[in-house]
mmCIF file of C-alpha atoms in Angstrom:
data_model
loop_
_atom_site.group_PDB
_atom_site.id
_atom_site.type_symbol
_atom_site.label_atom_id
_atom_site.label_comp_id
_atom_site.label_asym_id
_atom_site.label_seq_id
_atom_site.Cartn_x
_atom_site.Cartn_y
_atom_site.Cartn_z
ATOM 1 C CA MET A 1 104.425 86.326 86.218
ATOM 2 C CA TYR A 2 106.050 89.693 84.351
ATOM 3 C CA LEU A 3 109.323 89.020 86.999
ATOM 4 C CA GLU A 4 112.244 87.751 83.919
ATOM 5 C CA HIS A 5 109.784 89.581 81.301
ATOM 6 C CA PHE A 6 110.336 93.461 83.205
ATOM 7 C CA ASN A 7 114.066 92.122 85.346
ATOM 8 C CA LEU A 8 112.433 92.351 88.372
ATOM 9 C CA THR A 9 113.927 90.856 91.515
ATOM 10 C CA SER A 10 109.780 90.610 93.555
ATOM 11 C CA ARG A 11 106.461 92.320 93.182
ATOM 12 C CA PRO A 12 106.824 96.419 93.035
ATOM 13 C CA PHE A 13 102.477 96.596 94.002
ATOM 14 C CA THR A 14 101.575 94.758 96.480
ATOM 15 C CA ILE A 15 99.073 95.230 98.851
ATOM 16 C CA ALA A 16 101.150 93.777 101.707
ATOM 17 C CA PRO A 17 102.701 96.489 104.981
ATOM 18 C CA ASN A 18 106.595 94.795 103.862
ATOM 19 C CA PRO A 19 108.639 97.820 105.668
ATOM 20 C CA ARG A 20 111.394 96.895 102.244
ATOM 21 C CA PHE A 21 108.654 99.301 100.090
ATOM 22 C CA ILE A 22 107.950 101.809 102.801
ATOM 23 C CA TYR A 23 107.953 105.423 100.878
ATOM 24 C CA LEU A 24 107.383 108.244 103.137
ATOM 25 C CA SER A 25 106.134 111.341 101.913
ATOM 26 C CA PRO A 26 106.819 115.133 103.533
ATOM 27 C CA GLN A 27 103.416 114.384 105.048
ATOM 28 C CA HIS A 28 103.580 110.139 106.147
ATOM 29 C CA ARG A 29 107.149 112.221 107.956
ATOM 30 C CA GLU A 30 104.887 114.558 109.715
ATOM 31 C CA ALA A 31 102.456 112.251 111.270
ATOM 32 C CA LEU A 32 104.948 109.384 112.153
ATOM 33 C CA ALA A 33 106.448 112.474 113.995
ATOM 34 C CA HIS A 34 103.180 113.421 115.770
ATOM 35 C CA LEU A 35 103.371 109.767 116.557
ATOM 36 C CA LEU A 36 106.647 109.887 118.421
ATOM 37 C CA TYR A 37 106.193 112.576 119.999
ATOM 38 C CA GLY A 38 103.488 110.816 121.914
ATOM 39 C CA VAL A 39 105.781 108.934 122.729
ATOM 40 C CA GLN A 40 108.221 111.275 124.087
ATOM 41 C CA VAL A 41 104.967 112.566 125.976
ATOM 42 C CA GLY A 42 102.843 110.177 127.517
ATOM 43 C CA GLY A 43 99.828 111.140 128.714
ATOM 44 C CA GLY A 44 96.274 111.573 126.764
ATOM 45 C CA PHE A 45 95.628 110.573 123.079
ATOM 46 C CA VAL A 46 97.132 111.161 120.427
ATOM 47 C CA VAL A 47 94.849 110.745 117.161
ATOM 48 C CA LEU A 48 96.045 109.999 113.653
ATOM 49 C CA THR A 49 92.653 109.151 110.818
ATOM 50 C CA GLY A 50 92.902 108.905 107.382
ATOM 51 C CA GLU A 51 91.037 107.814 104.082
ATOM 52 C CA VAL A 52 91.185 104.036 103.471
ATOM 53 C CA GLY A 53 94.154 102.854 101.877
ATOM 54 C CA THR A 54 96.614 105.935 103.020
ATOM 55 C CA GLY A 55 99.321 103.619 104.389
ATOM 56 C CA LYS A 56 97.438 104.416 108.507
ATOM 57 C CA THR A 57 99.098 101.105 109.346
ATOM 58 C CA THR A 58 102.061 101.304 107.754
ATOM 59 C CA LEU A 59 102.885 104.404 109.731
ATOM 60 C CA CYS A 60 102.152 101.967 112.957
ATOM 61 C CA ARG A 61 104.460 99.365 111.697
ATOM 62 C CA CYS A 62 107.206 101.972 111.250
ATOM 63 C CA LEU A 63 106.215 103.555 114.663
ATOM 64 C CA MET A 64 107.078 99.967 115.495
ATOM 65 C CA GLU A 65 110.288 99.589 114.338
ATOM 66 C CA GLN A 66 111.170 103.227 115.663
ATOM 67 C CA LEU A 67 110.190 102.885 119.360
ATOM 68 C CA PRO A 68 112.865 103.164 122.709
ATOM 69 C CA ASP A 69 114.137 99.451 124.265
ATOM 70 C CA ASP A 70 112.340 102.095 127.172
ATOM 71 C CA VAL A 71 108.620 101.462 125.813
ATOM 72 C CA ASP A 72 106.219 98.641 126.095
ATOM 73 C CA MET A 73 103.596 98.701 123.330
ATOM 74 C CA ALA A 74 100.436 96.563 122.851
ATOM 75 C CA LEU A 75 98.488 96.536 119.347
ATOM 76 C CA VAL A 76 94.625 96.180 119.263
ATOM 77 C CA PHE A 77 93.849 95.757 115.754
ATOM 78 C CA ASN A 78 90.398 94.428 115.661
ATOM 79 C CA PRO A 79 88.191 96.838 117.779
ATOM 80 C CA ARG A 80 84.973 95.015 117.243
ATOM 81 C CA LEU A 81 84.675 94.216 121.347
ATOM 82 C CA SER A 82 83.326 94.473 124.219
ATOM 83 C CA ALA A 83 84.771 96.413 126.937
ATOM 84 C CA ARG A 84 86.419 93.785 129.018
ATOM 85 C CA GLU A 85 87.041 91.679 125.522
ATOM 86 C CA LEU A 86 89.225 94.921 124.927
ATOM 87 C CA LEU A 87 90.960 94.949 128.237
ATOM 88 C CA ALA A 88 91.119 91.527 128.560
ATOM 89 C CA THR A 89 93.123 91.901 124.755
ATOM 90 C CA ILE A 90 94.922 94.767 125.918
ATOM 91 C CA CYS A 91 96.735 92.539 129.093
ATOM 92 C CA ASP A 92 97.246 89.373 126.718
ATOM 93 C CA GLU A 93 99.312 91.960 125.117
ATOM 94 C CA LEU A 94 101.410 93.320 127.918
ATOM 95 C CA HIS A 95 101.403 90.405 129.272
ATOM 96 C CA ILE A 96 99.435 90.616 132.381
ATOM 97 C CA ALA A 97 97.814 87.084 133.760
ATOM 98 C CA HIS A 98 94.241 86.985 134.434
ATOM 99 C CA ALA A 99 91.373 85.124 134.501
ATOM 100 C CA GLY A 100 90.366 84.459 131.296
ATOM 101 C CA ALA A 101 85.875 85.037 130.671
ATOM 102 C CA LEU A 102 86.234 84.693 133.977
ATOM 103 C CA ALA A 103 88.497 88.086 134.541
ATOM 104 C CA SER A 104 85.606 91.126 134.879
ATOM 105 C CA ILE A 105 86.293 94.767 134.506
ATOM 106 C CA LYS A 106 87.358 95.347 137.876
ATOM 107 C CA VAL A 107 89.652 92.951 137.838
ATOM 108 C CA LEU A 108 91.393 93.231 134.126
ATOM 109 C CA ILE A 109 91.236 97.441 135.267
ATOM 110 C CA ASP A 110 93.192 95.923 138.539
ATOM 111 C CA ARG A 111 95.405 94.146 136.712
ATOM 112 C CA LEU A 112 96.775 96.703 134.527
ATOM 113 C CA ASN A 113 96.722 99.118 136.866
ATOM 114 C CA HIS A 114 99.072 97.445 138.868
ATOM 115 C CA HIS A 115 101.979 96.607 135.876
ATOM 116 C CA LEU A 116 101.581 99.902 135.013
ATOM 117 C CA LEU A 117 102.790 101.184 138.374
ATOM 118 C CA GLU A 118 105.663 98.482 137.972
ATOM 119 C CA ALA A 119 106.328 99.705 135.139
ATOM 120 C CA HIS A 120 107.013 103.226 135.618
ATOM 121 C CA ALA A 121 108.995 102.233 138.920
ATOM 122 C CA ALA A 122 111.827 100.297 137.088
ATOM 123 C CA GLY A 123 111.548 103.753 134.144
ATOM 124 C CA ARG A 124 109.367 101.975 131.027
ATOM 125 C CA ARG A 125 105.817 103.387 129.691
ATOM 126 C CA THR A 126 103.023 102.618 127.941
ATOM 127 C CA VAL A 127 101.558 102.389 124.904
ATOM 128 C CA VAL A 128 98.426 100.901 122.966
ATOM 129 C CA LEU A 129 97.728 101.792 119.861
ATOM 130 C CA ILE A 130 94.537 100.718 118.463
ATOM 131 C CA ASP A 131 93.688 101.043 114.790
ATOM 132 C CA GLU A 132 90.318 100.703 112.503
ATOM 133 C CA ALA A 133 89.310 102.773 116.202
ATOM 134 C CA GLN A 134 86.683 104.082 113.943
ATOM 135 C CA ASN A 135 84.512 100.724 114.819
ATOM 136 C CA LEU A 136 84.664 100.877 118.832
ATOM 137 C CA ARG A 137 81.610 101.713 120.321
ATOM 138 C CA ARG A 138 79.982 104.591 122.418
ATOM 139 C CA ASP A 139 80.703 102.337 125.315
ATOM 140 C CA VAL A 140 83.592 101.235 124.610
ATOM 141 C CA LEU A 141 85.195 104.001 123.801
ATOM 142 C CA GLU A 142 84.456 105.259 126.969
ATOM 143 C CA GLN A 143 85.909 102.943 128.789
ATOM 144 C CA VAL A 144 89.153 103.550 127.049
ATOM 145 C CA ARG A 145 89.008 106.807 127.739
ATOM 146 C CA LEU A 146 88.747 105.854 131.396
ATOM 147 C CA LEU A 147 92.268 104.146 131.379
ATOM 148 C CA THR A 148 93.485 107.126 131.100
ATOM 149 C CA ASN A 149 92.571 107.883 134.714
ATOM 150 C CA LEU A 150 95.409 105.400 135.763
ATOM 151 C CA GLU A 151 98.492 107.887 136.989
ATOM 152 C CA THR A 152 100.525 109.455 139.464
ATOM 153 C CA ASN A 153 101.118 112.421 140.985
ATOM 154 C CA GLU A 154 103.546 113.323 138.388
ATOM 155 C CA SER A 155 102.434 111.663 135.029
ATOM 156 C CA LYS A 156 99.818 109.210 133.709
ATOM 157 C CA LEU A 157 100.698 106.243 132.782
ATOM 158 C CA LEU A 158 99.046 104.751 129.950
ATOM 159 C CA GLN A 159 99.207 106.355 126.247
ATOM 160 C CA ILE A 160 96.613 105.657 124.038
ATOM 161 C CA MET A 161 97.311 106.089 120.202
ATOM 162 C CA LEU A 162 93.412 105.648 118.115
ATOM 163 C CA VAL A 163 93.854 105.016 114.652
ATOM 164 C CA GLY A 164 90.983 105.138 112.426
ATOM 165 C CA GLN A 165 88.825 106.617 109.168
ATOM 166 C CA PRO A 166 87.594 110.005 109.289
ATOM 167 C CA GLU A 167 84.564 108.856 110.304
ATOM 168 C CA LEU A 168 86.781 108.395 113.503
ATOM 169 C CA ARG A 169 87.616 112.433 113.431
ATOM 170 C CA ASP A 170 83.606 113.332 113.223
ATOM 171 C CA MET A 171 82.776 110.394 116.910
ATOM 172 C CA LEU A 172 85.608 112.693 118.301
ATOM 173 C CA ALA A 173 83.631 116.038 117.148
ATOM 174 C CA ASP A 174 80.645 115.098 119.108
ATOM 175 C CA LYS A 175 79.550 116.238 122.140
ATOM 176 C CA LYS A 176 78.863 113.209 124.585
ATOM 177 C CA LEU A 177 82.189 112.482 123.710
ATOM 178 C CA ARG A 178 84.307 116.554 124.327
ATOM 179 C CA GLN A 179 85.947 115.026 128.121
ATOM 180 C CA LEU A 180 87.711 112.216 125.830
ATOM 181 C CA SER A 181 88.311 115.220 122.452
ATOM 182 C CA GLN A 182 90.131 118.174 125.124
ATOM 183 C CA ARG A 183 92.791 114.784 126.703
ATOM 184 C CA VAL A 184 93.952 114.686 122.638
ATOM 185 C CA THR A 185 97.469 116.017 122.837
ATOM 186 C CA ALA A 186 97.772 115.165 119.061
ATOM 187 C CA ARG A 187 96.076 115.284 115.582
ATOM 188 C CA PHE A 188 97.173 114.449 112.686
ATOM 189 C CA HIS A 189 94.920 113.390 108.901
ATOM 190 C CA LEU A 190 96.188 111.688 105.631
ATOM 191 C CA GLU A 191 95.454 113.148 102.432
ATOM 192 C CA PRO A 192 95.952 111.058 99.297
ATOM 193 C CA LEU A 193 98.827 111.856 97.648
ATOM 194 C CA SER A 194 99.680 114.704 95.287
ATOM 195 C CA PHE A 195 100.678 113.706 91.658
ATOM 196 C CA ASP A 196 104.096 114.652 91.831
ATOM 197 C CA THR A 197 104.303 112.313 94.934
ATOM 198 C CA THR A 198 102.623 109.078 93.774
ATOM 199 C CA ARG A 199 105.199 109.729 91.108
ATOM 200 C CA GLN A 200 107.826 109.513 93.953
ATOM 201 C CA TYR A 201 106.300 106.936 95.016
ATOM 202 C CA ILE A 202 105.690 104.593 91.991
ATOM 203 C CA HIS A 203 110.106 105.139 91.334
ATOM 204 C CA HIS A 204 110.596 104.239 94.183
ATOM 205 C CA ARG A 205 108.675 101.411 94.362
ATOM 206 C CA LEU A 206 110.070 99.665 91.213
ATOM 207 C CA GLN A 207 113.299 101.144 91.582
ATOM 208 C CA VAL A 208 113.188 98.825 95.289
ATOM 209 C CA SER A 209 112.014 95.583 92.862
ATOM 210 C CA GLY A 210 115.845 96.156 91.154
ATOM 211 C CA ALA A 211 114.064 98.525 87.704
ATOM 212 C CA HIS A 212 116.360 99.979 85.595
ATOM 213 C CA GLY A 213 114.871 102.331 84.096
ATOM 214 C CA ASN A 214 111.114 104.421 83.632
ATOM 215 C CA ILE A 215 108.709 101.229 83.200
ATOM 216 C CA PHE A 216 105.433 104.169 83.088
ATOM 217 C CA SER A 217 105.834 106.900 81.134
ATOM 218 C CA ALA A 218 104.700 110.105 82.154
ATOM 219 C CA GLY A 219 101.552 109.684 80.635
ATOM 220 C CA ALA A 220 100.411 106.806 82.453
ATOM 221 C CA ILE A 221 101.475 107.945 85.619
ATOM 222 C CA ALA A 222 98.903 110.584 85.531
ATOM 223 C CA ARG A 223 96.034 108.320 84.663
ATOM 224 C CA GLY A 224 97.439 106.134 87.028
ATOM 225 C CA HIS A 225 97.102 109.212 89.680
ATOM 226 C CA CYS A 226 94.101 110.471 88.396
ATOM 227 C CA TYR A 227 92.050 106.536 88.532
ATOM 228 C CA SER A 228 93.073 106.228 91.858
ATOM 229 C CA ARG A 229 92.801 110.339 93.357
ATOM 230 C CA GLY A 230 96.667 109.411 94.821
ATOM 231 C CA ILE A 231 94.916 106.535 97.618
ATOM 232 C CA PRO A 232 98.733 104.252 97.639
ATOM 233 C CA ARG A 233 96.762 101.267 97.486
ATOM 234 C CA LEU A 234 95.169 101.726 95.042
ATOM 235 C CA ILE A 235 98.537 103.220 93.315
ATOM 236 C CA ASN A 236 99.564 99.233 94.318
ATOM 237 C CA LEU A 237 96.501 97.681 92.001
ATOM 238 C CA ILE A 238 96.135 99.818 89.477
ATOM 239 C CA CYS A 239 99.770 99.734 88.646
ATOM 240 C CA ASP A 240 99.957 95.932 89.370
ATOM 241 C CA ARG A 241 97.403 95.089 86.616
ATOM 242 C CA ALA A 242 98.998 97.965 84.562
ATOM 243 C CA LEU A 243 102.448 95.228 84.461
ATOM 244 C CA LEU A 244 100.743 91.930 83.325
ATOM 245 C CA GLY A 245 99.210 94.052 80.892
ATOM 246 C CA ALA A 246 102.449 95.197 79.866
ATOM 247 C CA TYR A 247 103.439 91.716 79.810
ATOM 248 C CA THR A 248 100.556 89.681 77.771
ATOM 249 C CA LEU A 249 101.342 92.436 75.425
ATOM 250 C CA GLY A 250 104.589 91.866 75.112
ATOM 251 C CA ARG A 251 105.965 95.713 76.047
ATOM 252 C CA ILE A 252 108.764 96.569 78.094
ATOM 253 C CA ASP A 253 106.691 100.210 79.002
ATOM 254 C CA VAL A 254 103.225 100.974 80.269
ATOM 255 C CA THR A 255 101.163 102.800 78.008
ATOM 256 C CA PRO A 256 98.119 105.147 79.049
ATOM 257 C CA ALA A 257 96.126 103.224 77.110
ATOM 258 C CA ILE A 258 97.192 99.878 79.313
ATOM 259 C CA VAL A 259 96.370 102.364 82.853
ATOM 260 C CA ASN A 260 92.721 102.889 81.526
ATOM 261 C CA LYS A 261 92.381 99.441 80.722
ATOM 262 C CA ALA A 262 93.750 97.637 84.244
ATOM 263 C CA ALA A 263 92.175 101.166 85.915
ATOM 264 C CA ARG A 264 89.032 99.001 84.661
ATOM 265 C CA GLU A 265 89.447 96.181 85.361
ATOM 266 C CA ILE A 266 90.544 96.698 88.658
ATOM 267 C CA LEU A 267 88.074 99.502 89.889
ATOM 268 C CA ALA A 268 83.748 98.992 89.562
ATOM 269 C CA ARG A 269 83.614 102.764 88.301
ATOM 270 C CA PRO A 270 87.438 103.831 87.428
ATOM 271 C CA LYS A 271 87.079 108.329 87.006
ATOM 272 C CA LYS A 272 89.414 109.567 84.706
ATOM 273 C CA SER A 273 89.531 112.842 86.495
ATOM 274 C CA ILE A 274 87.375 115.224 88.342
ATOM 275 C CA ARG A 275 88.410 117.200 85.674
ATOM 276 C CA VAL A 276 85.398 116.016 83.277
ATOM 277 C CA ARG A 277 82.660 116.535 84.812
ATOM 278 C CA PRO A 278 83.169 120.610 84.551
ATOM 279 C CA ALA A 279 82.151 120.483 80.348
ATOM 280 C CA PHE A 280 79.798 117.482 80.698
ATOM 281 C CA ARG A 281 77.161 119.884 82.713
ATOM 282 C CA ALA A 282 78.101 122.600 80.388
ATOM 283 C CA LEU A 283 77.577 120.014 77.811
ATOM 284 C CA ALA A 284 74.309 118.957 79.468
ATOM 285 C CA ALA A 285 73.272 122.801 79.596
ATOM 286 C CA GLY A 286 73.661 123.695 76.085
ATOM 287 C CA ALA A 287 71.796 120.239 75.579
ATOM 288 C CA ALA A 288 69.125 122.223 77.579
ATOM 289 C CA LEU A 289 69.448 125.344 75.787
ATOM 290 C CA LEU A 290 69.093 123.911 72.175
ATOM 291 C CA GLY A 291 65.975 121.672 73.979
ATOM 292 C CA ILE A 292 64.454 125.160 74.519
ATOM 293 C CA VAL A 293 64.840 126.529 71.659
ATOM 294 C CA VAL A 294 63.532 124.191 69.124
ATOM 295 C CA ALA A 295 60.730 124.118 71.049
ATOM 296 C CA VAL A 296 59.923 127.316 70.689
ATOM 297 C CA GLY A 297 60.590 126.781 67.373
ATOM 298 C CA GLY A 298 58.454 124.146 67.834
ATOM 299 C CA TRP A 299 55.836 126.114 68.499
ATOM 300 C CA GLU A 300 55.931 128.682 66.398
ATOM 301 C CA MET A 301 55.685 126.968 63.803
ATOM 302 C CA LEU A 302 52.685 124.485 64.519
ATOM 303 C CA ALA A 303 50.691 128.647 65.240
ATOM 304 C CA ASP A 304 51.859 128.803 61.674
ATOM 305 C CA ALA A 305 51.589 125.741 60.573
ATOM 306 C CA PRO A 306 47.747 124.958 57.844
ATOM 307 C CA ARG A 307 45.193 122.781 59.245
ATOM 308 C CA SER A 308 45.838 119.852 57.564
ATOM 309 C CA TRP A 309 49.518 119.489 59.516
ATOM 310 C CA ILE A 310 47.406 119.575 63.702
ATOM 311 C CA PRO A 311 46.472 116.314 64.811
ATOM 312 C CA HIS A 312 43.402 115.532 64.608
ATOM 313 C CA TRP A 313 42.183 115.511 68.766
ATOM 314 C CA GLN A 314 43.151 119.286 68.278
ATOM 315 C CA GLU A 315 40.246 119.687 65.171
ATOM 316 C CA THR A 316 37.044 119.828 67.614
ATOM 317 C CA ILE A 317 38.921 123.245 69.581
ATOM 318 C CA PRO A 318 36.902 125.334 67.488
ATOM 319 C CA PRO A 319 39.570 128.097 65.461
ATOM 320 C CA PRO A 320 40.279 131.974 66.919
ATOM 321 C CA PRO A 321 37.797 134.083 65.213
ATOM 322 C CA GLU A 322 38.571 136.103 63.138
ATOM 323 C CA THR A 323 40.870 139.998 62.995
ATOM 324 C CA SER A 324 43.059 141.612 60.478
ATOM 325 C CA ALA A 325 45.786 141.034 59.733
ATOM 326 C CA PRO A 326 48.628 142.759 61.029
ATOM 327 C CA PRO A 327 50.227 145.309 58.663
ATOM 328 C CA THR A 328 52.957 143.998 57.269
ATOM 329 C CA ALA A 329 57.007 145.531 58.031
ATOM 330 C CA ALA A 330 57.231 146.866 54.660
ATOM 331 C CA THR A 331 53.818 148.778 55.288
ATOM 332 C CA ASN A 332 54.720 149.498 58.718
ATOM 333 C CA PHE A 333 57.970 151.964 57.713
ATOM 334 C CA THR A 334 56.046 153.570 54.609
ATOM 335 C CA ALA A 335 53.308 155.264 56.773
ATOM 336 C CA ALA A 336 55.139 156.397 59.631
ATOM 337 C CA ASN A 337 57.551 157.624 56.761
ATOM 338 C CA ALA A 338 54.374 159.524 55.436
ATOM 339 C CA GLN A 339 52.463 160.547 57.977
ATOM 340 C CA PRO A 340 54.156 160.706 61.468
ATOM 341 C CA GLU A 341 51.322 162.357 63.408
ATOM 342 C CA SER A 342 48.712 159.925 62.906
ATOM 343 C CA ALA A 343 50.939 157.173 63.199
ATOM 344 C CA ALA A 344 51.581 157.929 66.844
ATOM 345 C CA GLN A 345 47.872 159.189 67.220
ATOM 346 C CA HIS A 346 46.609 155.529 65.583
ATOM 347 C CA PRO A 347 49.805 152.994 66.922
ATOM 348 C CA VAL A 348 50.288 149.383 65.022
ATOM 349 C CA PRO A 349 48.564 147.042 66.587
ATOM 350 C CA SER A 350 51.064 143.910 67.141
#
């Protein structure tokens, strides 16, 4: 809809993992290097974790494009499977014939082991990549660990890569899974993009789409980074809606106000910036302190108020016994100067 308005050849901020728009930040390049290292070394586990939308699946596609010719890969994108179903999926990906639903776990492992031995003899390596691995059940994860026992005297026959959300890292930290955790040869955790990386990311995708000049102002990019917290998927959603908003307003640039409106439409509870929170905490503390001062002052006013101000329900309380009124400050000052000794012997009541 807005492509002709901005002279773009394609939508720059789609959430589909289009290889044309891949932007590898320094940490994404490092994560890809860890994956490639795991493929070359072979054996054990390689673990890649990151928050939702940080680009894990995109990295997996980059890895597939850079695999050496002597590597066979089995991809598992739906790990909510039983142990037998997972083994059957791996066999299907590697084109290993089996009896389908009638095949037992033992039969599937035997078929897989026979295939791996033949591939190893032919000088080929085999990799199994499991995406969304945080959804694996504990018994299935234990079965995956047992697959690394398929080996020869010199090397492991299977390399397993686990890609998932931060919950996967917590699972592997469990003492019950320490045997699997000790077999991890490489780990990497993806963090959200920084502000500078977010700016480069937005400009990169616009340039790939044929944009000329900066459509997003510096303030708009800053707002987009604060709202998205540096998560690429949220950046794409907010920027795509912001371009649509600028088109409906007839503008050729995106302003911070347009990004604010786009974020309100995209996010359930948009957060402008975490730096606003301390100001609210200071304001709340000041309000509480003011309330205490007002409350104390109100009690003092009530104590000095005439009887007509006191509510009727307090009239039943008997008044305190009459006492002599304490001397005023002027009287105290005069008495202290005139008779210092007597004043010391008879202190002024408070």
